[in-house]
mmCIF file of C-alpha atoms in Angstrom:
data_model
loop_
_atom_site.group_PDB
_atom_site.id
_atom_site.type_symbol
_atom_site.label_atom_id
_atom_site.label_comp_id
_atom_site.label_asym_id
_atom_site.label_seq_id
_atom_site.Cartn_x
_atom_site.Cartn_y
_atom_site.Cartn_z
ATOM 1 C CA MET A 1031 0.579 -6.222 -4.751
ATOM 2 C CA LEU A 1032 -1.720 -8.444 -6.705
ATOM 3 C CA MET A 1033 0.277 -10.435 -9.364
ATOM 4 C CA GLY A 1034 -1.453 -11.618 -12.578
ATOM 5 C CA CYS A 1035 -0.364 -15.290 -13.346
ATOM 6 C CA GLY A 1036 -3.012 -16.272 -16.044
ATOM 7 C CA ASP A 1037 -3.054 -19.905 -16.926
ATOM 8 C CA ASN A 1038 0.405 -20.679 -15.382
ATOM 9 C CA ALA A 1039 -1.312 -20.783 -11.819
ATOM 10 C CA PRO A 1040 -4.888 -21.880 -12.362
ATOM 11 C CA ASP A 1041 -5.186 -22.691 -8.620
ATOM 12 C CA LEU A 1042 -4.794 -18.953 -7.595
ATOM 13 C CA PRO A 1043 -7.888 -16.989 -7.000
ATOM 14 C CA ALA A 1044 -9.458 -15.522 -10.128
ATOM 15 C CA ALA A 1045 -9.069 -12.046 -9.010
ATOM 16 C CA VAL A 1046 -5.383 -12.510 -8.859
ATOM 17 C CA ALA A 1047 -5.346 -14.068 -12.370
ATOM 18 C CA ALA A 1048 -7.485 -11.141 -13.732
ATOM 19 C CA VAL A 1049 -4.706 -8.550 -13.091
ATOM 20 C CA ASP A 1050 -3.816 -6.833 -16.458
ATOM 21 C CA GLY A 1051 -0.069 -6.241 -16.514
ATOM 22 C CA ALA A 1052 -0.263 -4.011 -19.586
ATOM 23 C CA ARG A 1053 -2.917 -1.746 -18.183
ATOM 24 C CA TYR A 1054 -1.009 -1.377 -14.939
ATOM 25 C CA LEU A 1055 2.246 -0.521 -16.935
ATOM 26 C CA ALA A 1056 0.229 2.194 -19.057
ATOM 27 C CA ASP A 1057 -1.056 3.760 -15.838
ATOM 28 C CA LEU A 1058 2.439 3.795 -14.292
ATOM 29 C CA LYS A 1059 3.972 5.453 -17.314
ATOM 30 C CA MET A 1060 1.302 8.046 -17.366
ATOM 31 C CA ILE A 1061 1.659 8.829 -13.524
ATOM 32 C CA ALA A 1062 5.476 8.957 -13.655
ATOM 33 C CA SER A 1063 5.621 11.154 -16.715
ATOM 34 C CA LYS A 1064 6.300 14.261 -14.736
ATOM 35 C CA PRO A 1065 7.054 14.957 -11.063
ATOM 36 C CA ARG A 1066 3.909 15.775 -9.116
ATOM 37 C CA PRO A 1067 4.669 17.688 -5.950
ATOM 38 C CA PRO A 1068 1.606 19.136 -4.235
ATOM 39 C CA GLY A 1069 0.231 22.095 -6.182
ATOM 40 C CA SER A 1070 1.772 21.204 -9.449
ATOM 41 C CA ALA A 1071 -0.219 20.795 -12.530
ATOM 42 C CA HIS A 1072 0.633 17.007 -12.880
ATOM 43 C CA HIS A 1073 -0.230 16.409 -9.169
ATOM 44 C CA LYS A 1074 -3.778 17.737 -9.969
ATOM 45 C CA ALA A 1075 -3.956 15.673 -13.062
ATOM 46 C CA ILE A 1076 -3.070 12.456 -11.040
ATOM 47 C CA GLN A 1077 -5.639 13.487 -8.533
ATOM 48 C CA GLN A 1078 -8.255 13.716 -11.291
ATOM 49 C CA LEU A 1079 -7.216 10.382 -12.783
ATOM 50 C CA CYS A 1080 -7.747 8.777 -9.448
ATOM 51 C CA LYS A 1081 -11.100 10.274 -9.170
ATOM 52 C CA SER A 1082 -12.390 9.659 -12.734
ATOM 53 C CA ARG A 1083 -11.137 6.134 -12.696
ATOM 54 C CA LEU A 1084 -12.765 5.149 -9.492
ATOM 55 C CA GLU A 1085 -16.064 6.723 -10.641
ATOM 56 C CA GLN A 1086 -15.892 4.862 -13.860
ATOM 57 C CA LEU A 1087 -15.599 1.626 -11.817
ATOM 58 C CA GLY A 1088 -18.598 2.430 -9.820
ATOM 59 C CA PHE A 1089 -17.089 3.774 -6.574
ATOM 60 C CA SER A 1090 -18.795 6.786 -4.787
ATOM 61 C CA VAL A 1091 -15.930 9.199 -4.664
ATOM 62 C CA GLU A 1092 -15.032 11.839 -2.153
ATOM 63 C CA LEU A 1093 -12.388 14.541 -2.556
ATOM 64 C CA HIS A 1094 -11.281 14.638 1.127
ATOM 65 C CA ALA A 1095 -9.932 18.213 1.506
ATOM 66 C CA TYR A 1096 -8.246 18.581 4.922
ATOM 67 C CA GLY A 1097 -6.699 22.047 4.573
ATOM 68 C CA THR A 1098 -3.325 21.661 2.911
ATOM 69 C CA GLY A 1099 -4.182 18.745 0.570
ATOM 70 C CA THR A 1100 -6.757 16.493 -0.887
ATOM 71 C CA ASN A 1101 -7.277 12.606 -0.557
ATOM 72 C CA VAL A 1102 -9.144 10.883 -3.108
ATOM 73 C CA VAL A 1103 -11.391 8.310 -1.548
ATOM 74 C CA GLY A 1104 -13.650 5.847 -3.464
ATOM 75 C CA LYS A 1105 -16.096 3.384 -1.759
ATOM 76 C CA LEU A 1106 -18.081 0.436 -2.872
ATOM 77 C CA ALA A 1107 -20.762 -0.267 -0.235
ATOM 78 C CA GLY A 1108 -20.614 -3.818 1.093
ATOM 79 C CA SER A 1109 -23.749 -6.130 0.644
ATOM 80 C CA GLY A 1110 -23.663 -7.863 3.990
ATOM 81 C CA ALA A 1111 -21.563 -5.814 6.518
ATOM 82 C CA PRO A 1112 -21.206 -2.434 4.988
ATOM 83 C CA ALA A 1113 -20.233 -0.786 8.214
ATOM 84 C CA GLU A 1114 -16.920 -2.832 7.963
ATOM 85 C CA GLU A 1115 -14.313 -1.392 5.699
ATOM 86 C CA ILE A 1116 -11.399 -2.858 4.001
ATOM 87 C CA ILE A 1117 -8.903 -0.138 2.465
ATOM 88 C CA ILE A 1118 -6.522 -0.336 -0.417
ATOM 89 C CA SER A 1119 -4.308 2.671 -0.723
ATOM 90 C CA ALA A 1120 -1.305 4.506 -2.116
ATOM 91 C CA HIS A 1121 0.073 8.123 -2.122
ATOM 92 C CA TYR A 1122 -0.143 9.997 -5.208
ATOM 93 C CA ASP A 1123 2.274 12.905 -4.583
ATOM 94 C CA SER A 1124 5.962 12.768 -5.323
ATOM 95 C CA THR A 1125 8.928 14.889 -4.249
ATOM 96 C CA SER A 1126 9.945 18.053 -6.254
ATOM 97 C CA GLY A 1127 12.198 17.317 -9.279
ATOM 98 C CA CYS A 1128 11.440 13.544 -9.147
ATOM 99 C CA VAL A 1129 9.002 11.754 -11.366
ATOM 100 C CA GLY A 1130 8.362 9.138 -8.472
ATOM 101 C CA ALA A 1131 8.072 6.182 -10.831
ATOM 102 C CA ASP A 1132 8.546 3.721 -7.860
ATOM 103 C CA ASP A 1133 7.824 6.218 -5.083
ATOM 104 C CA ASN A 1134 4.951 5.972 -5.590
ATOM 105 C CA GLY A 1135 3.593 5.559 -9.015
ATOM 106 C CA THR A 1136 3.894 1.891 -8.714
ATOM 107 C CA GLY A 1137 1.579 2.019 -5.706
ATOM 108 C CA VAL A 1138 -1.012 4.100 -7.259
ATOM 109 C CA ALA A 1139 -1.163 2.045 -10.368
ATOM 110 C CA GLY A 1140 -1.413 -1.060 -8.105
ATOM 111 C CA ALA A 1141 -4.276 0.417 -6.108
ATOM 112 C CA LEU A 1142 -6.193 1.493 -9.308
ATOM 113 C CA GLU A 1143 -5.756 -1.920 -10.910
ATOM 114 C CA ALA A 1144 -6.772 -3.764 -7.617
ATOM 115 C CA ALA A 1145 -9.891 -1.434 -7.680
ATOM 116 C CA ARG A 1146 -10.773 -2.563 -11.228
ATOM 117 C CA VAL A 1147 -10.348 -6.260 -10.555
ATOM 118 C CA LEU A 1148 -12.280 -6.073 -7.225
ATOM 119 C CA ALA A 1149 -14.985 -4.106 -8.725
ATOM 120 C CA SER A 1150 -15.361 -6.341 -11.604
ATOM 121 C CA ALA A 1151 -15.768 -9.342 -9.295
ATOM 122 C CA GLY A 1152 -19.325 -8.427 -8.035
ATOM 123 C CA SER A 1153 -20.528 -7.463 -4.777
ATOM 124 C CA HIS A 1154 -18.491 -7.835 -1.544
ATOM 125 C CA ARG A 1155 -19.691 -8.402 2.005
ATOM 126 C CA ARG A 1156 -17.654 -5.664 3.393
ATOM 127 C CA THR A 1157 -17.255 -2.108 2.105
ATOM 128 C CA LEU A 1158 -14.216 -1.691 -0.210
ATOM 129 C CA THR A 1159 -12.512 1.585 0.158
ATOM 130 C CA VAL A 1160 -9.692 2.605 -2.413
ATOM 131 C CA ALA A 1161 -7.903 5.699 -1.599
ATOM 132 C CA CYS A 1162 -5.070 7.886 -3.181
ATOM 133 C CA TRP A 1163 -3.439 9.690 -0.264
ATOM 134 C CA ASP A 1164 -2.030 13.267 -0.649
ATOM 135 C CA GLU A 1165 1.231 14.595 1.049
ATOM 136 C CA GLU A 1166 2.728 11.457 2.118
ATOM 137 C CA GLU A 1167 6.082 13.178 1.236
ATOM 138 C CA ARG A 1168 5.139 15.985 3.770
ATOM 139 C CA SER A 1169 5.033 13.582 6.784
ATOM 140 C CA LEU A 1170 2.126 11.498 5.774
ATOM 141 C CA LEU A 1171 -0.335 14.452 6.197
ATOM 142 C CA GLY A 1172 -3.024 13.041 4.022
ATOM 143 C CA SER A 1173 -3.483 9.719 5.441
ATOM 144 C CA ILE A 1174 -3.102 10.868 8.966
ATOM 145 C CA GLU A 1175 -5.932 13.345 8.405
ATOM 146 C CA TYR A 1176 -8.110 10.727 6.936
ATOM 147 C CA VAL A 1177 -7.484 8.134 9.813
ATOM 148 C CA LYS A 1178 -7.888 10.752 12.379
ATOM 149 C CA ARG A 1179 -11.354 11.633 11.020
ATOM 150 C CA ALA A 1180 -12.205 7.891 10.811
ATOM 151 C CA LYS A 1181 -11.347 7.368 14.426
ATOM 152 C CA LEU A 1182 -13.520 10.396 15.525
ATOM 153 C CA ARG A 1183 -16.371 8.964 13.444
ATOM 154 C CA GLY A 1184 -15.879 5.525 15.022
ATOM 155 C CA ASP A 1185 -15.330 3.949 11.461
ATOM 156 C CA THR A 1186 -14.797 0.169 11.626
ATOM 157 C CA ILE A 1187 -11.585 -0.418 9.594
ATOM 158 C CA ILE A 1188 -10.877 -4.131 9.496
ATOM 159 C CA GLU A 1189 -7.746 -4.130 7.421
ATOM 160 C CA ALA A 1190 -5.822 -1.338 5.511
ATOM 161 C CA TYR A 1191 -3.410 -2.333 2.698
ATOM 162 C CA VAL A 1192 -0.921 0.416 1.769
ATOM 163 C CA PHE A 1193 1.095 -0.072 -1.497
ATOM 164 C CA GLU A 1194 4.489 1.762 -1.288
ATOM 165 C CA MET A 1195 7.318 1.349 -3.861
ATOM 166 C CA ILE A 1196 6.253 -2.163 -4.956
ATOM 167 C CA GLY A 1197 7.883 -1.959 -8.368
ATOM 168 C CA TYR A 1198 11.664 -2.194 -7.704
ATOM 169 C CA ARG A 1199 13.733 -5.269 -8.106
ATOM 170 C CA SER A 1200 17.417 -6.210 -8.628
ATOM 171 C CA GLU A 1201 19.507 -9.319 -8.272
ATOM 172 C CA THR A 1202 22.544 -7.224 -8.073
ATOM 173 C CA PRO A 1203 24.365 -7.369 -4.707
ATOM 174 C CA ASP A 1204 24.171 -4.262 -2.494
ATOM 175 C CA THR A 1205 21.178 -2.892 -4.120
ATOM 176 C CA GLN A 1206 19.105 -2.883 -0.927
ATOM 177 C CA SER A 1207 19.880 -0.970 2.394
ATOM 178 C CA PHE A 1208 18.200 -0.805 5.599
ATOM 179 C CA PRO A 1209 17.320 1.922 8.049
ATOM 180 C CA SER A 1210 19.502 2.318 11.305
ATOM 181 C CA GLY A 1211 18.189 -0.110 13.923
ATOM 182 C CA PHE A 1212 16.683 -2.602 11.444
ATOM 183 C CA ASP A 1213 18.774 -5.355 12.710
ATOM 184 C CA ALA A 1214 17.202 -5.060 16.254
ATOM 185 C CA VAL A 1215 13.657 -4.834 14.769
ATOM 186 C CA SER A 1216 14.026 -7.979 12.629
ATOM 187 C CA PRO A 1217 17.395 -9.777 13.318
ATOM 188 C CA GLU A 1218 16.215 -12.884 11.256
ATOM 189 C CA LEU A 1219 15.310 -10.837 8.170
ATOM 190 C CA TYR A 1220 18.533 -8.790 8.651
ATOM 191 C CA ASN A 1221 20.666 -11.941 8.668
ATOM 192 C CA LYS A 1222 18.800 -13.476 5.741
ATOM 193 C CA GLN A 1223 19.622 -10.185 3.722
ATOM 194 C CA LYS A 1224 23.316 -10.279 4.616
ATOM 195 C CA ALA A 1225 23.346 -13.949 3.551
ATOM 196 C CA ASN A 1226 21.732 -12.788 0.253
ATOM 197 C CA GLN A 1227 24.360 -10.095 -0.228
ATOM 198 C CA ASP A 1228 21.841 -7.255 0.265
ATOM 199 C CA ARG A 1229 20.031 -7.967 -3.008
ATOM 200 C CA GLY A 1230 16.780 -6.081 -3.684
ATOM 201 C CA ASP A 1231 14.957 -9.030 -5.040
ATOM 202 C CA PHE A 1232 12.071 -9.385 -2.780
ATOM 203 C CA ILE A 1233 8.819 -7.630 -1.589
ATOM 204 C CA LEU A 1234 8.356 -6.826 1.883
ATOM 205 C CA VAL A 1235 5.135 -7.021 3.881
ATOM 206 C CA VAL A 1236 5.117 -5.014 7.252
ATOM 207 C CA HIS A 1237 2.159 -5.785 9.485
ATOM 208 C CA ASP A 1238 1.285 -5.177 13.068
ATOM 209 C CA ASP A 1239 0.375 -7.397 15.999
ATOM 210 C CA ASP A 1240 -3.407 -6.517 15.968
ATOM 211 C CA SER A 1241 -5.581 -8.040 18.703
ATOM 212 C CA ASP A 1242 -8.111 -9.624 16.148
ATOM 213 C CA GLY A 1243 -5.535 -11.332 14.185
ATOM 214 C CA HIS A 1244 -6.589 -9.721 10.928
ATOM 215 C CA SER A 1245 -2.930 -8.449 10.056
ATOM 216 C CA LYS A 1246 -1.344 -11.748 10.557
ATOM 217 C CA THR A 1247 -3.981 -13.720 8.734
ATOM 218 C CA ALA A 1248 -3.661 -11.285 5.581
ATOM 219 C CA ALA A 1249 0.123 -11.389 5.753
ATOM 220 C CA ALA A 1250 0.120 -15.156 5.820
ATOM 221 C CA GLU A 1251 -2.182 -15.319 2.911
ATOM 222 C CA MET A 1252 0.101 -12.928 0.983
ATOM 223 C CA ALA A 1253 2.957 -15.178 1.717
ATOM 224 C CA ARG A 1254 1.009 -18.273 0.553
ATOM 225 C CA LEU A 1255 0.185 -16.754 -2.666
ATOM 226 C CA ALA A 1256 3.815 -15.310 -3.239
ATOM 227 C CA GLU A 1257 5.088 -18.843 -2.825
ATOM 228 C CA LYS A 1258 2.795 -20.149 -5.436
ATOM 229 C CA ILE A 1259 4.133 -17.759 -8.123
ATOM 230 C CA ASP A 1260 7.849 -17.958 -6.872
ATOM 231 C CA LEU A 1261 7.924 -14.334 -5.505
ATOM 232 C CA LYS A 1262 10.277 -13.835 -2.744
ATOM 233 C CA LEU A 1263 8.363 -12.224 0.175
ATOM 234 C CA TYR A 1264 9.586 -11.190 3.576
ATOM 235 C CA ARG A 1265 7.367 -10.522 6.654
ATOM 236 C CA ILE A 1266 7.946 -8.231 9.604
ATOM 237 C CA ASN A 1267 5.452 -8.422 12.465
ATOM 238 C CA PHE A 1268 5.498 -5.378 14.501
ATOM 239 C CA THR A 1269 4.603 -5.708 18.155
ATOM 240 C CA GLU A 1270 2.822 -2.764 19.789
ATOM 241 C CA ALA A 1271 6.076 -1.946 21.842
ATOM 242 C CA VAL A 1272 8.279 -2.059 18.771
ATOM 243 C CA LYS A 1273 6.041 -0.032 16.400
ATOM 244 C CA ARG A 1274 6.002 2.805 19.017
ATOM 245 C CA SER A 1275 9.789 2.723 19.661
ATOM 246 C CA ALA A 1276 12.660 4.719 18.108
ATOM 247 C CA LEU A 1277 13.816 1.473 16.433
ATOM 248 C CA ALA A 1278 10.830 1.222 14.277
ATOM 249 C CA TYR A 1279 11.221 4.943 12.848
ATOM 250 C CA GLY A 1280 12.809 3.822 9.477
ATOM 251 C CA LEU A 1281 9.851 1.453 8.831
ATOM 252 C CA LEU A 1282 7.105 3.803 9.685
ATOM 253 C CA ARG A 1283 7.790 6.296 6.947
ATOM 254 C CA SER A 1284 4.690 5.695 4.843
ATOM 255 C CA ASP A 1285 0.977 5.749 5.152
ATOM 256 C CA HIS A 1286 0.567 2.525 7.030
ATOM 257 C CA ALA A 1287 1.924 4.389 10.157
ATOM 258 C CA ALA A 1288 -1.156 6.536 10.098
ATOM 259 C CA PHE A 1289 -3.269 3.404 10.828
ATOM 260 C CA TYR A 1290 -0.903 2.051 13.314
ATOM 261 C CA LEU A 1291 -0.755 5.258 15.362
ATOM 262 C CA GLN A 1292 -4.633 5.127 15.735
ATOM 263 C CA SER A 1293 -4.481 1.390 16.592
ATOM 264 C CA TYR A 1294 -6.323 0.351 13.461
#
């Protein structure tokens, strides 16, 4: 998540300092005002919010209907290498009976605010895609269908950022649990958290071990910026073997898994 720091951190990139916290919070409150399971009126309203907001920002928007749902996909063509794509995304559906403020209103609001900041920064060398995925709560259907299509078309996706539940934080002990097998996936982080009394006071960046090094470089840059603003950030680097094993299941339950499974 991009964090706005204003004059307190003048050495951070201008794009980070440009994030508007009040705008982000207003979007979050609107998104999380009602539950939005697929087929509901509020689900449709947030789909339209994503579409209209991206269009207002100058993105070319596609409603990617894949049968059971609809992804909202906005693109700003790159000026130098338009065939190369950077994706920022989040899922806009929620489970029934839950307003989904953190899961995943926080992610959608973050993706829309990132879209605003990056669009206002002028042209970019690569194509910027901002996507609001549908049916994440139904086994990642929306992102899987999009990535499957991208692979068939031969799309060059350089990096894909997926914002998932980025708004929760607590310094109270025992507010963070981990899926079964997590200690085997990342024993270092597991032990850190036990020493920290399982407080949910951090943001987690999960990235894969891609051959071109894009994931590692991006994660390292996020960690560098987090340190500058005193944000506790943990990183998990998935090797190819681990991310395709049963051990990783608990950390593959969001839309990043769609990209992992197609080797993006």
